[in-house]
Short mmCIF file of C-alpha atoms and ligand atoms in Angstrom, two decimals:
data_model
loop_
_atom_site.label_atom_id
_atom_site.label_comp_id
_atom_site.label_asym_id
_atom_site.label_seq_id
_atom_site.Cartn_x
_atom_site.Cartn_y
_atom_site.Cartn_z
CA UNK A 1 191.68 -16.75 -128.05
CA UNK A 2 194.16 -14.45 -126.22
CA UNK A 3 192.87 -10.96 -125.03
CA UNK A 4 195.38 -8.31 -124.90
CA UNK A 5 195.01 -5.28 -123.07
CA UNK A 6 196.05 -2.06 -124.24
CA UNK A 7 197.20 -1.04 -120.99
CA UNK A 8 198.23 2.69 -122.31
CA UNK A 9 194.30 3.12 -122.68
CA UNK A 10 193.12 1.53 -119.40
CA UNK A 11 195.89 3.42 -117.08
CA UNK A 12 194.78 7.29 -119.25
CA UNK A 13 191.56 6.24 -118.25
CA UNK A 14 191.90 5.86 -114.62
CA UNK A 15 193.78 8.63 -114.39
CA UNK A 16 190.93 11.15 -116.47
CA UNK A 17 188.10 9.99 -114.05
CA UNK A 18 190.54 10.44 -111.11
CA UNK A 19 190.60 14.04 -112.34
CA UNK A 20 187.02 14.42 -112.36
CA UNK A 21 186.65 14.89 -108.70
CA UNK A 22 185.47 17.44 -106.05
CA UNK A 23 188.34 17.39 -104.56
CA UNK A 24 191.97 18.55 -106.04
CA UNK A 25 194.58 15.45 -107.19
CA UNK A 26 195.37 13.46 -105.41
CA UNK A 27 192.49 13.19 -103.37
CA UNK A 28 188.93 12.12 -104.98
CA UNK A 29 185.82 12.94 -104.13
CA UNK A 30 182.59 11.58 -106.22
CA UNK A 31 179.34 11.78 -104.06
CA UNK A 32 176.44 9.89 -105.66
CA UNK A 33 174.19 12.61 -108.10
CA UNK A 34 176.78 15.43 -107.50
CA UNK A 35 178.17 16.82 -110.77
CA UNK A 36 181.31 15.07 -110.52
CA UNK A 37 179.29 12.39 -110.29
CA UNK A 38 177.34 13.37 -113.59
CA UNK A 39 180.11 14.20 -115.61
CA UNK A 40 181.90 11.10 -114.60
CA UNK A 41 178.67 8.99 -116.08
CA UNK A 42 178.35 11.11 -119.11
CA UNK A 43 182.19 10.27 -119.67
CA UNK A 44 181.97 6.85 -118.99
CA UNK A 45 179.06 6.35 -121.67
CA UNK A 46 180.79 8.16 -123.73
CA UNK A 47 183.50 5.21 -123.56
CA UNK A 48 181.07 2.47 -123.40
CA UNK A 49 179.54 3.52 -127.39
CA UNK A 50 182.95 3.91 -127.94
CA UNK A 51 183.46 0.43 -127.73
CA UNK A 52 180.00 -0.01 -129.65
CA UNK A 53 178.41 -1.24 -126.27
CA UNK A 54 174.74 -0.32 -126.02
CA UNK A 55 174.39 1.74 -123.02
CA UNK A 56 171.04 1.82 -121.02
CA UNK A 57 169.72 3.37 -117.75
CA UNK A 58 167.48 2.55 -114.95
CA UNK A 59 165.37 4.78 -112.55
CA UNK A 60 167.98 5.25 -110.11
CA UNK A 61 170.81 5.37 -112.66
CA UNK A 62 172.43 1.95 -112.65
CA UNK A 63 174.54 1.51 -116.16
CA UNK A 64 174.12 -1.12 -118.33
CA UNK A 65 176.45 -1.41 -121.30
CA UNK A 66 176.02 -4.30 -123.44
CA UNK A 67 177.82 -6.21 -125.75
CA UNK A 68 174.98 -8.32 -127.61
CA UNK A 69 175.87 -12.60 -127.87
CA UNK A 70 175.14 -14.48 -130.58
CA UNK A 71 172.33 -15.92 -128.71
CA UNK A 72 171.03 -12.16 -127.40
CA UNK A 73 167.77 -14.09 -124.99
CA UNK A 74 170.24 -16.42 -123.29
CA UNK A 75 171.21 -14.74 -119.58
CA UNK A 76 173.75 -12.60 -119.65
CA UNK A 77 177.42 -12.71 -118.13
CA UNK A 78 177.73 -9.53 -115.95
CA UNK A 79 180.66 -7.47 -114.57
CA UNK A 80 181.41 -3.86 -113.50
CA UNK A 81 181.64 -2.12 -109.91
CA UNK A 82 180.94 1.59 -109.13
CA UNK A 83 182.56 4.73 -110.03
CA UNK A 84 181.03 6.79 -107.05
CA UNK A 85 184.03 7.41 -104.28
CA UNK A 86 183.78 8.41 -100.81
CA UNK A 87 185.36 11.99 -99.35
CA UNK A 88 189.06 12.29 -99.64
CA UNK A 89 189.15 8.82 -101.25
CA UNK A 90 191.76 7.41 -103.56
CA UNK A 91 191.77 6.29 -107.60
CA UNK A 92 191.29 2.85 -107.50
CA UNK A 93 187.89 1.65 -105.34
CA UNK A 94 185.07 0.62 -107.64
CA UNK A 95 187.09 2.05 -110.56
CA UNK A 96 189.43 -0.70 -111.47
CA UNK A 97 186.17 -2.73 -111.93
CA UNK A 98 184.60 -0.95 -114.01
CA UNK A 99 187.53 0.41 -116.55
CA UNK A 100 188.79 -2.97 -115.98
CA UNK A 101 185.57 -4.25 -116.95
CA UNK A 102 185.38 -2.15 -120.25
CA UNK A 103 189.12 -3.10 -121.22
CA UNK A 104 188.35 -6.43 -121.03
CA UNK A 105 185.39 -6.53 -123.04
CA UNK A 106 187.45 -4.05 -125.39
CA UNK A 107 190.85 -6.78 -125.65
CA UNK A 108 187.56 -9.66 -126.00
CA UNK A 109 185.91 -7.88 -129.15
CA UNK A 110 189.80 -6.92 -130.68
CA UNK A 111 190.33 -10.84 -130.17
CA UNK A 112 187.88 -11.79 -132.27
CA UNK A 113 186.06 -14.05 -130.09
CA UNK A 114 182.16 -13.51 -130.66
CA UNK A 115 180.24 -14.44 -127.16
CA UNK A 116 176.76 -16.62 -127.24
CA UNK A 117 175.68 -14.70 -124.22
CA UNK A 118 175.72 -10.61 -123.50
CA UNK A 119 177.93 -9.18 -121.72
CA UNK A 120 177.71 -6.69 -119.74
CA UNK A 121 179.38 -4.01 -118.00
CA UNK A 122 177.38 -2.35 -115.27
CA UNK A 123 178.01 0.75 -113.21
CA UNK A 124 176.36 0.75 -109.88
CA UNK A 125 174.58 3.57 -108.28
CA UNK A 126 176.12 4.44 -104.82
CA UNK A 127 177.89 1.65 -103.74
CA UNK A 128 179.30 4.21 -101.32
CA UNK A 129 176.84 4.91 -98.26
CA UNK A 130 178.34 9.01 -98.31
CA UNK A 131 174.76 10.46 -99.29
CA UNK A 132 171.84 7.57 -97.75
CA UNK A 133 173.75 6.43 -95.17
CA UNK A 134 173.04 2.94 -96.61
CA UNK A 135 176.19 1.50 -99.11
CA UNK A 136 175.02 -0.01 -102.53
CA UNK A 137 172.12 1.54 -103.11
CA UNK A 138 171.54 0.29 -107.19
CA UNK A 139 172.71 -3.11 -106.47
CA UNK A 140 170.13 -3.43 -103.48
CA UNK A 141 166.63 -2.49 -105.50
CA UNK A 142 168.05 -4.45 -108.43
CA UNK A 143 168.13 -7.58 -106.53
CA UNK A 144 165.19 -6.26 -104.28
CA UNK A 145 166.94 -6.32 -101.31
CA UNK A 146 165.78 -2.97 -100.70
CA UNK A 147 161.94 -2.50 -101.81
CA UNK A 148 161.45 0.89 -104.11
CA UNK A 149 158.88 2.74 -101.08
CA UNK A 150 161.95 2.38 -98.45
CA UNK A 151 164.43 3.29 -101.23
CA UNK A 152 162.34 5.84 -102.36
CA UNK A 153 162.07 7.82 -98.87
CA UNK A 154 165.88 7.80 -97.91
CA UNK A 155 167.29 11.30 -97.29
CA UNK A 156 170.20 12.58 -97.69
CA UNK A 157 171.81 15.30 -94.89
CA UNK A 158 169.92 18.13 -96.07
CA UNK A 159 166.91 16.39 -96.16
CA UNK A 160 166.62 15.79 -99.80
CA UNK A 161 165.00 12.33 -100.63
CA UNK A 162 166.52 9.92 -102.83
CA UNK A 163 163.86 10.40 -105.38
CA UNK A 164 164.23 14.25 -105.56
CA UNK A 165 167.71 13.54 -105.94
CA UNK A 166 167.75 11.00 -108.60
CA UNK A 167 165.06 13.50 -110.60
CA UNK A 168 166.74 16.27 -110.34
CA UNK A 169 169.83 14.32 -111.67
CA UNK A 170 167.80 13.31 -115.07
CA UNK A 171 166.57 9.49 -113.70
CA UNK A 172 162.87 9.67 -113.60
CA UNK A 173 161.90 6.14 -114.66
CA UNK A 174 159.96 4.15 -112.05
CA UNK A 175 162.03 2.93 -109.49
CA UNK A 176 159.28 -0.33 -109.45
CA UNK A 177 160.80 -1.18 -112.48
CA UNK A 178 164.91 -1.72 -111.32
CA UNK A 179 164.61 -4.76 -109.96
CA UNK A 180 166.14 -7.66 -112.26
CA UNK A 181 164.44 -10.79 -112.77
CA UNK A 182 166.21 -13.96 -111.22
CA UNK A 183 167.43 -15.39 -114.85
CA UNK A 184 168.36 -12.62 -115.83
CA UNK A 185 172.39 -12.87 -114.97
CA UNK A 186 174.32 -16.26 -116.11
CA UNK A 187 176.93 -15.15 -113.63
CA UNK A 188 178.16 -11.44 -112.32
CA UNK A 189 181.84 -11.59 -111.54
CA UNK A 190 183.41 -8.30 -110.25
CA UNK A 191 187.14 -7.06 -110.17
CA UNK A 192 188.20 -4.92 -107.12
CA UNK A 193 191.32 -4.22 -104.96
CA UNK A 194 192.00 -6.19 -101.93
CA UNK A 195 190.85 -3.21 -99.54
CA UNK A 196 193.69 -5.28 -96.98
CA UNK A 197 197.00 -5.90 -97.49
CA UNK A 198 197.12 -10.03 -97.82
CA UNK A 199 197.79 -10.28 -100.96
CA UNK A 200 200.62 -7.89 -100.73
CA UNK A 201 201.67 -9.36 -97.31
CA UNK A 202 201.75 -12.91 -98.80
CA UNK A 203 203.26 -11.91 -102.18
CA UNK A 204 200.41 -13.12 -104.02
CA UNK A 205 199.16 -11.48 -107.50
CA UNK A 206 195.39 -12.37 -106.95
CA UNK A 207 192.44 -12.92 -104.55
CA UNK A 208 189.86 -15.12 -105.55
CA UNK A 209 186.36 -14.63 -102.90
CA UNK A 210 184.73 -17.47 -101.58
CA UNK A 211 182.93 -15.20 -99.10
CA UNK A 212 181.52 -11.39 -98.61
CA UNK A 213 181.18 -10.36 -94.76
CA UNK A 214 177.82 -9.59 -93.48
CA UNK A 215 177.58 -5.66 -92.92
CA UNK A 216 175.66 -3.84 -90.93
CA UNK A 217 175.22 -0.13 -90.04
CA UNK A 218 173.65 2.15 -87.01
CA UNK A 219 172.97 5.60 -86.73
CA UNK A 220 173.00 6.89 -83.20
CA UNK A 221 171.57 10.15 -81.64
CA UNK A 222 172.60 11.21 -78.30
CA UNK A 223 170.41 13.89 -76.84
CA UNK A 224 171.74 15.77 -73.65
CA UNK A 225 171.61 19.24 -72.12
CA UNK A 226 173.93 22.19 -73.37
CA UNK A 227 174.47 25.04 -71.72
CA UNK A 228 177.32 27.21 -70.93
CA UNK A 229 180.74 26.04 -70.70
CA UNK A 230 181.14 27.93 -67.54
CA UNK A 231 178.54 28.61 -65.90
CA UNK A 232 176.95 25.09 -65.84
CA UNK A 233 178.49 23.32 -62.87
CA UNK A 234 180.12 19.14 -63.46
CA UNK A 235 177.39 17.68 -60.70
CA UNK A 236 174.34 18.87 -63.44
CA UNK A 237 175.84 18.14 -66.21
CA UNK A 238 173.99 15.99 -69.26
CA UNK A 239 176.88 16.53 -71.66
CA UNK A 240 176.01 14.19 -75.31
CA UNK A 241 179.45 14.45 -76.27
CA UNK A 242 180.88 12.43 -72.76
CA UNK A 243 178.20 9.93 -73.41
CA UNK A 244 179.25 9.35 -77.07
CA UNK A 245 183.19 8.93 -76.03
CA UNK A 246 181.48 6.50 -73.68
CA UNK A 247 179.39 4.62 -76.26
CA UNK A 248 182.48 4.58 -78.49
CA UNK A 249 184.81 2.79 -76.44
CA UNK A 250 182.09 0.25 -75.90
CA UNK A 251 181.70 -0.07 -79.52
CA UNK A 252 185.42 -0.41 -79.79
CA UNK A 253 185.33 -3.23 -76.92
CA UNK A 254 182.54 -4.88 -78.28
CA UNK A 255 184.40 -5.75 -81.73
CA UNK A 256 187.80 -6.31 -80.11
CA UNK A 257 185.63 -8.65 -77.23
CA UNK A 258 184.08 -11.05 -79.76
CA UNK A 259 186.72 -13.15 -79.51
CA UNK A 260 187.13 -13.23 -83.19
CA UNK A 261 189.39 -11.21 -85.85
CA UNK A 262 186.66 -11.17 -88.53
CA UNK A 263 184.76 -9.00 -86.40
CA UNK A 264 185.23 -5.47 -86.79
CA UNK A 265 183.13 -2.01 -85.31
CA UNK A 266 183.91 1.38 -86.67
CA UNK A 267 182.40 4.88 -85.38
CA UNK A 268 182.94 7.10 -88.62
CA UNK A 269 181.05 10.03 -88.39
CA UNK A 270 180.85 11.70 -84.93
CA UNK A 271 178.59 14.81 -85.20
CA UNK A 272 178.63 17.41 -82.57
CA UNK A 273 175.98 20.18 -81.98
CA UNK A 274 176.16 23.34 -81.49
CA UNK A 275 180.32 22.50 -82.14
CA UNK A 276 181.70 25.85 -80.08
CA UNK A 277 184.11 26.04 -77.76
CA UNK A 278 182.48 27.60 -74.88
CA UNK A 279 179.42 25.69 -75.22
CA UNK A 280 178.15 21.75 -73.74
CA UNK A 281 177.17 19.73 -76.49
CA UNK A 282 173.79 18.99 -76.08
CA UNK A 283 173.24 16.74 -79.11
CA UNK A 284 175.47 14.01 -80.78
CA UNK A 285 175.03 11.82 -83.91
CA UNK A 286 177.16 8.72 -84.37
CA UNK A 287 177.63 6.88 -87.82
CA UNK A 288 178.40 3.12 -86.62
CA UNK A 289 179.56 0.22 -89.29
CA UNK A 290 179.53 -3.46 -87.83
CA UNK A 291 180.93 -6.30 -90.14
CA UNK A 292 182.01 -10.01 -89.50
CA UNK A 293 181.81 -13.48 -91.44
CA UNK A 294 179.64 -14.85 -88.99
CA UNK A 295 176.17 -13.72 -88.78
CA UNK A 296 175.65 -14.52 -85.10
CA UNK A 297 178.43 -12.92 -84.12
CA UNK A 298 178.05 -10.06 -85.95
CA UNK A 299 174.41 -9.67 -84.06
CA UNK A 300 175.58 -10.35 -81.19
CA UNK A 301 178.02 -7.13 -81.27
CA UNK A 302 174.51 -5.15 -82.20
CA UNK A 303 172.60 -6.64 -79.52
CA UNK A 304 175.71 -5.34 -77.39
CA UNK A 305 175.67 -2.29 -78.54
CA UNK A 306 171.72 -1.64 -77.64
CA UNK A 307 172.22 -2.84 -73.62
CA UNK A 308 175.17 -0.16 -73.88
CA UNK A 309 173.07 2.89 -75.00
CA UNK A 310 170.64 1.61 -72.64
CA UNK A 311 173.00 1.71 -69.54
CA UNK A 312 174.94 4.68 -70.49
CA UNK A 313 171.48 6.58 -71.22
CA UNK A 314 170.50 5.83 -67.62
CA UNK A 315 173.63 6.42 -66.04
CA UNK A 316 174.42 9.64 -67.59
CA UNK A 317 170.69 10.63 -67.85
CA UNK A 318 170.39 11.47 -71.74
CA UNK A 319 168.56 9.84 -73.90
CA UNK A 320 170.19 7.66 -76.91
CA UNK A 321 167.87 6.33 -80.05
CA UNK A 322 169.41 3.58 -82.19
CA UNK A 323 168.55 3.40 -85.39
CA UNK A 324 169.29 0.27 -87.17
CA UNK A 325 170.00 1.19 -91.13
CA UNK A 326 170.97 -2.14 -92.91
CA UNK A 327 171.96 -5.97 -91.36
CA UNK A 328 172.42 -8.04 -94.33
CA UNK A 329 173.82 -11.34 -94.44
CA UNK A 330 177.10 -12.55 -95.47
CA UNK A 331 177.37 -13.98 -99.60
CA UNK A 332 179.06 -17.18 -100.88
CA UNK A 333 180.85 -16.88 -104.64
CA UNK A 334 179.62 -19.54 -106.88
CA UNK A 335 182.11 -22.53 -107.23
CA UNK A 336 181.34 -22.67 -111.28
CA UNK A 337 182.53 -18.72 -111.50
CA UNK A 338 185.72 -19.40 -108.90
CA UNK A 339 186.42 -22.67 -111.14
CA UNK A 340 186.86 -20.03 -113.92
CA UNK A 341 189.01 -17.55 -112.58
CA UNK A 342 191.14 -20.43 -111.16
CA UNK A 343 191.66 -21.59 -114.26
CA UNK A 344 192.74 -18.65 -116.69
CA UNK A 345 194.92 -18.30 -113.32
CA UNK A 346 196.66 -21.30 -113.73
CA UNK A 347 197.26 -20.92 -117.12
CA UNK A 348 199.16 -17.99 -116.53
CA UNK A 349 200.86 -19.59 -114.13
CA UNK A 350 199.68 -16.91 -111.46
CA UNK A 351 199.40 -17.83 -107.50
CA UNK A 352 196.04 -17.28 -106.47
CA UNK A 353 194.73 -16.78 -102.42
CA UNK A 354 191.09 -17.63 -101.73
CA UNK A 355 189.78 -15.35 -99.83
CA UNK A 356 186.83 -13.72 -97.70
CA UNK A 357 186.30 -9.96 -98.53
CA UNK A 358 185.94 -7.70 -95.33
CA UNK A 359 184.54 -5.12 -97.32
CA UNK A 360 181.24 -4.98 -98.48
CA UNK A 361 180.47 -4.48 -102.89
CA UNK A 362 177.59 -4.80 -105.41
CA UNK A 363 178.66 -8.21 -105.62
CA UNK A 364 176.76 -9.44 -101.93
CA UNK A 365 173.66 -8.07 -103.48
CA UNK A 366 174.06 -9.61 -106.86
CA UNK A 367 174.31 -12.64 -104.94
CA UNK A 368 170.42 -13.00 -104.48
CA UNK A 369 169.93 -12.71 -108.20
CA UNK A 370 172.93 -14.45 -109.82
CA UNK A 371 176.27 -16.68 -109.32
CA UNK A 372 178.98 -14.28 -108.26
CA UNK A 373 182.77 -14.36 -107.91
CA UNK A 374 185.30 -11.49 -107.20
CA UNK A 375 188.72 -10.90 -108.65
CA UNK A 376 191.19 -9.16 -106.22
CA UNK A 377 194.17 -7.49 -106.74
CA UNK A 378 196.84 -6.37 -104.07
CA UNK A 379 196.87 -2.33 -102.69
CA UNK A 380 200.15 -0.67 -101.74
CA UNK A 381 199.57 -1.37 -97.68
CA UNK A 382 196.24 -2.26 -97.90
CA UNK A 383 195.04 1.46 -97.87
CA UNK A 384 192.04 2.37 -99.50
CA UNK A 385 189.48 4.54 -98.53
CA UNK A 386 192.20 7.31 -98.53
CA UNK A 387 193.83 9.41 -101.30
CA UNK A 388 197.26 6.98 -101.27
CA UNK A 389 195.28 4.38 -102.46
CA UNK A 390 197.70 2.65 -105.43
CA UNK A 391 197.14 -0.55 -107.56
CA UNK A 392 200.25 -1.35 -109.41
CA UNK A 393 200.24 -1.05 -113.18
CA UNK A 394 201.06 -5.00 -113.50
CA UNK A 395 198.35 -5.50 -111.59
CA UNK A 396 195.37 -3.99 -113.02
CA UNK A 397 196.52 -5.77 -116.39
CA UNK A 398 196.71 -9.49 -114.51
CA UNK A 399 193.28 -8.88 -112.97
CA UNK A 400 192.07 -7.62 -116.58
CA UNK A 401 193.22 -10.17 -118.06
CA UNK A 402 191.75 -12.76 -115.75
CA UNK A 403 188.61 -10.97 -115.69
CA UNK A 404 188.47 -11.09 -119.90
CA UNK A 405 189.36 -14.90 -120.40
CA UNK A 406 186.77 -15.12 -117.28
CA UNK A 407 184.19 -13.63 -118.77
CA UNK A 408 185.15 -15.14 -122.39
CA UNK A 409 184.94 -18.74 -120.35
CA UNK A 410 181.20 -17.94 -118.90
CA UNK A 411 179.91 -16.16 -122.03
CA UNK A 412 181.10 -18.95 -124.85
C1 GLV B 501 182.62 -0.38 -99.30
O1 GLV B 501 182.99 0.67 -99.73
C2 GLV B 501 182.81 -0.76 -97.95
O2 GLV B 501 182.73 0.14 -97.07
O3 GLV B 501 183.07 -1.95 -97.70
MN1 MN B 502 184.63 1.99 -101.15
MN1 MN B 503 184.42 -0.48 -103.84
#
């Protein structure tokens, strides 16, 4: 058995749901429930019957497309990543998974191999955090890492509620009813870019994960005084905005201060009220993403954190609320799904790194349900996250290819 890709197809395919985007090329833009985000889930199951898969939904709009084994009640063999993308985002993130995914159940079925178990190609809701504030959304109520009533009562910035949103977008099943049971996945194996540039840096054609970093995320309000930007003298000032660049740098310090390079603090979102010139911000909101390796450590930056809005509140005399949104623990990949990948690696004679991913997927919340692996391939510079974004051509096709005698191992 020896998939081949038609690699014509896959790269016409990235490129089409590139182009269904709110944003114009080369930028993309896919926010969880918008209509770009509709359309690019009508196309997409519109590919998956295609390739005779039967395609199924759940309540909050994770995809299932199945390719039935001989032996259809044995647990399946699942792959996939999302298709959602974060503002002025590139091409690649989530997608190469999941058209990746597709291809390689696509070169599979032209092989003529016939699996004993499903498999299956599944589309995450909202691995991006853009609209709850919390990332992977679909992957955390199928594994119940997230229960349906706190699910069920996120909101989005205009106040919308996740299950308004999901309604109004045509999923109205019980969310209850998402959540997989713990036999139900064989194994769950996902291919991704690197999101870093190792690979690249080290020449290397493919990442296999041993590890996914623990994330965690804050939301942070800063309430002050405003006023007017003249008349209100320094000595009685309560300005938000001073006391977030002063909550920042602490933030900053706190991740560079751990003493460790796995740990890493961002500040993404930095929202000032009223925003005008002539006027003292009297309220600030703060987006804050904490990740490391190591648990402990990882808390300890939180706990950090905390004293910090507690001193600056007193010191500056405004009040700061902390919000903690998710902590969740670091994953390990399962040794039987690495031994796979290792070895259709080997057999193509390809180098392979093992490797800890820094950025959080579906995959860590598979992990409580199922064996996982990922499948990394290199990004020009490590960029992602931003519209330059580029996987080469040869290697989507390795990491296909991997992933489809992979899959083809797991599944026999
Ligand atoms: C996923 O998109 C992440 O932020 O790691
Ligand atoms: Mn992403
Ligand atoms: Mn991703």
């Amino acid at each position: 058995m020896s998939p081949t890709i038609n690699r014509d197809r896959l790269l016409s395919e990235i490129q089409a749901l590139a182009s269904i985007s709110e944003a114009d090329p080369p930028v993309v833009t896919r926010i969880v429930f918008t209509p770009s985000d509709l359309k690019a889930r009508t196309w997409m199951k519109a590919c998956c019957e295609e390739a005779g898969l039967k395609v199924r939904e759940d309540a909050i709009g994770n995809t299932f497309a199945r390719w039935n084994g001989s032996d259809p009640a044995a647990p399946v063999v699942g792959t996939g990543s999302h298709i959602d993308a974060i503002p002025n985002a590139g091409k690649y993130d989530g997608v190469v998974g999941v058209l990746g995914g597709l291809e390689a159940i696509r070169a599979l079925q032209q092989s003529g191999f016939r699996p004993k178990h499903s498999i299956e190609l599944l589309i995450f809701t909202s691995e991006e955090p853009t609209r709850f504030g919390i990332g992977c959304l679909g992957s955390r109520l199928l594994s119940g890492t997230l229960s349906p009533d706190s699910a069920r009562h996120l909101k989005d910035n205009d106040g919308a509620t996740v299950d308004e949103v999901r309604r109004k977008a045509g999923f109205s099943g019980e969310l209850d009813d998402v959540k997989l049971p713990g036999n139900y996945y064989k194994a769950f194996v996902e291919l991704h870019i690197e999101q870093g540039p190792l690979l690249e840096r080290q020449q290397t054609p493919l990442g296999i994960v041993t590890e996914i970093a623990a994330p965690a995320s804050l939301r942070i309000l800063i309430e002050g005084s405003g006023g007017h930007a003249g008349g209100v003298l320094m000595p009685d000032r309560r300005d938000a905005l001073c006391a977030a660049a002063e909550l920042i740098l602490a933030i900053e310090s706190a991740a560079r201060n751990s003493g460790a390079i796995d740990t890493v603090a961002t500040v993404g979102i930095c929202d000032v009220f009223p925003g005008a010139v002539n006027s003292i911000p009297s309220r600030v909101r703060l987006s804050v993403d904490i990740r490391d390796t190591n648990l402990q450590r990882r808390d300890e930056v939180i706990r950090a954190i905390g004293a910090t809005c507690d001193a600056i509140a007193a010191t500056r005399q405004v009040s700061v609320h902390s919000k903690l949104l998710n902590a969740d623990a670091p994953a390990d990949c399962a040794p039987a799904i690495i031994e796979a990948l290792s070895q259709s690696c080997r057999k193509h004679g390809l180098n392979f790194l093992p490797m800890v991913s820094r950025a959080y997927h579906d995959s860590l919340f598979m992990a409580r349900i199922a064996p996982v692996a990922m499948l990394f391939i290199p990004c020009r510079n490590g960029y992602s996250h931003r519209p330059d974004e580029y996987a080469s051509p040869e290697d989507i096709f390795r990491g296909t290819i991997v992933l489809a005698e992979t899959l083809a191992a797991l599944s026999a």
